[in-house]
Structure formats: C-alpha cells, structure tokens
mmCIF file of C-alpha atoms in Angstrom:
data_model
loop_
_atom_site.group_PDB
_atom_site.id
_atom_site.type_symbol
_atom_site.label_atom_id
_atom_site.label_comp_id
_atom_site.label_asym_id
_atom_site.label_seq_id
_atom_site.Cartn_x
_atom_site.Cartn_y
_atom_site.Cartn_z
ATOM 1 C CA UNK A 7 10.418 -1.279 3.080
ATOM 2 C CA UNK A 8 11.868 -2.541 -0.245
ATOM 3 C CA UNK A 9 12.132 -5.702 0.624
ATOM 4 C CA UNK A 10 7.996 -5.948 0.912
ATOM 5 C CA UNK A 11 8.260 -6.125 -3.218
ATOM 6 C CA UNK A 12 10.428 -8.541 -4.103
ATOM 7 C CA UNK A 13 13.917 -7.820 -6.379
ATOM 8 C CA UNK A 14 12.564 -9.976 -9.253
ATOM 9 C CA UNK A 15 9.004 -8.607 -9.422
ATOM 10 C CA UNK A 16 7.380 -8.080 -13.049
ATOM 11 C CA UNK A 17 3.764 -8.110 -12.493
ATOM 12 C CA UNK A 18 0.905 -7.162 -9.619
ATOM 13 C CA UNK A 19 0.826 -10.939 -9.404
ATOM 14 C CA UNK A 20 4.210 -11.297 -8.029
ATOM 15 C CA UNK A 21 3.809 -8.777 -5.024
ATOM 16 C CA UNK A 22 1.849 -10.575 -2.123
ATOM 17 C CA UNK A 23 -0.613 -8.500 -0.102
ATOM 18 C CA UNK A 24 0.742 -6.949 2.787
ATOM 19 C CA UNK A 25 0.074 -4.245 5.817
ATOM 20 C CA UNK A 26 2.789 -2.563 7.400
ATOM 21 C CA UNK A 27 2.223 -0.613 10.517
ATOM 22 C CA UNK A 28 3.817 3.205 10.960
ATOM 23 C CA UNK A 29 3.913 5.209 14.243
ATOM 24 C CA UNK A 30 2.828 8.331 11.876
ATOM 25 C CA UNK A 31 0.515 9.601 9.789
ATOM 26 C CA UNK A 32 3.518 11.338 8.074
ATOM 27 C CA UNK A 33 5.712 8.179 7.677
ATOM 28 C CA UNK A 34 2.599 6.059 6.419
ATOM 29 C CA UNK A 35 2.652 9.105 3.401
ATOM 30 C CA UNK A 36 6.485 8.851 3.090
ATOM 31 C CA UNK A 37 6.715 5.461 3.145
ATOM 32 C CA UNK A 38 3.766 4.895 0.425
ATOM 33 C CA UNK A 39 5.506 7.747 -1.883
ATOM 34 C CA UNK A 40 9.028 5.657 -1.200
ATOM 35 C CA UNK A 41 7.547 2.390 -2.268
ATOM 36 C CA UNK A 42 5.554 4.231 -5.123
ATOM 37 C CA UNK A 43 8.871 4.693 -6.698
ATOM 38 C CA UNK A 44 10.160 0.975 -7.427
ATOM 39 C CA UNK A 45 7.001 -0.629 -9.369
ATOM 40 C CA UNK A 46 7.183 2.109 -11.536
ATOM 41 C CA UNK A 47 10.710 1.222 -12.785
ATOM 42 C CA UNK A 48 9.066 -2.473 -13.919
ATOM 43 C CA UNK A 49 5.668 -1.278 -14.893
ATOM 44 C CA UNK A 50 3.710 -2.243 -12.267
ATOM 45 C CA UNK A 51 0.704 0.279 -11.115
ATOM 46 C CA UNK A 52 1.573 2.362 -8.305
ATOM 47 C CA UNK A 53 -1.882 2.644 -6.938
ATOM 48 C CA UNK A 54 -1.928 -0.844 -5.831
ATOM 49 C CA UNK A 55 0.120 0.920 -2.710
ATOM 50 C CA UNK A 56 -1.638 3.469 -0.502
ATOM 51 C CA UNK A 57 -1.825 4.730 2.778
ATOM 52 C CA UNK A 58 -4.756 4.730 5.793
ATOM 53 C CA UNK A 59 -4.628 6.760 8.507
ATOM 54 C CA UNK A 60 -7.141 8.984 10.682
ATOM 55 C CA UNK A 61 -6.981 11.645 8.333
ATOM 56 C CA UNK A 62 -8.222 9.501 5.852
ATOM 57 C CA UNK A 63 -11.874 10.166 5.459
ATOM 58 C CA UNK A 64 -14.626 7.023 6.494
ATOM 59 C CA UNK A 65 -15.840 6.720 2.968
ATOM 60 C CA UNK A 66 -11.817 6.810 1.067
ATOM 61 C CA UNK A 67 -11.206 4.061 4.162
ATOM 62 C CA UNK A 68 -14.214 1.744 3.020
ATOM 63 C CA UNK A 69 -12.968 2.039 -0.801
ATOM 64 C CA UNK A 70 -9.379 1.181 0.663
ATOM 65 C CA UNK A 71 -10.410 -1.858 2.466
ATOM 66 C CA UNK A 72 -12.912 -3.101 -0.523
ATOM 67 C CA UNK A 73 -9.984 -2.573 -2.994
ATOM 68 C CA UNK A 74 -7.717 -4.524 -0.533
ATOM 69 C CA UNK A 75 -10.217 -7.147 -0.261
ATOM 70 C CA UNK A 76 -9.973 -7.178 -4.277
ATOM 71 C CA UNK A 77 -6.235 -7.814 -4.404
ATOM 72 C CA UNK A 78 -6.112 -4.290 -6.354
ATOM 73 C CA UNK A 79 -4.263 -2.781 -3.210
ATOM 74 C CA UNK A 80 -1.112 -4.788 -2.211
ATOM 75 C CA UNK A 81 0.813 -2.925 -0.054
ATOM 76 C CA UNK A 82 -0.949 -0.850 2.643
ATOM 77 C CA UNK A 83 0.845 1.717 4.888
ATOM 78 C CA UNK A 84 -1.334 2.066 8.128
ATOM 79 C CA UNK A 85 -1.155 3.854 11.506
ATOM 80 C CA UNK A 86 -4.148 2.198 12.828
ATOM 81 C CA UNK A 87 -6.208 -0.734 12.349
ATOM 82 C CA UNK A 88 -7.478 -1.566 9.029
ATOM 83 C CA UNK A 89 -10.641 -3.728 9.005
ATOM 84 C CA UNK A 90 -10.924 -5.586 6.434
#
C-alpha cells in the first residue's frame, strides 16, 4: 500500500484522497498502522490515515466520513462501505 503516497510526497497536499478496501477488520488496522509509518518520516500528519470498519462505532464513522469530506482524511482503510 506504499505506493497510495507517492515517493516524492512533502505535504498533505501532495497525497490524493483515496479508499482502499480490506477483507478484515484486522488488515484495515494493520494496514492503517503500516501506512502510518511513512508520512511520519517527511512530516506529514499521520491522522490524515485511518481505518472504518463495523467495529467502528456510528458516531467515530460520521466524524470519519465528515473529516474525509474535509480533505483532513486522505487515505481510508475500509472493510465495508463508506458513505460519504
């Protein structure tokens, strides 16, 4: 899943909104702690990648979507639908 932030990434502004589909709650978690680690290493915020699943609770799902709609989430690691 590197390749959903680009090598030459500096800023929020360089990473384009994107949803990637797991099969598991688990691997959405894994996969958003993986991807956690590379923004870091350029200063860009971590929390603008996160995970929703059906253990995430109704109101953390509305805040997810909202902050998607926002452009404050870019990368979201979902095992079902998103509605946003």
């Amino acid at each position: 899943l590197r390749f959903l932030i680009g090598k030459d990434a500096s800023s929020p502004a360089d990473i384009p909104i994107n949803l990637a589909y797991c099969n598991q709650q688990l691997t959405c978690e894994d996969a958003c702690d993986s991807l956690r680690r590379w923004p870091a290493d350029v200063n860009i915020p971590v929390d603008c990648i996160a995970f929703y699943h059906a253990k995430v609770g109704q109101a953390q799902k509305w805040s997810l979507e909202e902050r998607l709609r926002k452009g404050e989430i870019l990368i979201l690691l979902c095992s079902e639908p998103a509605t946003v």
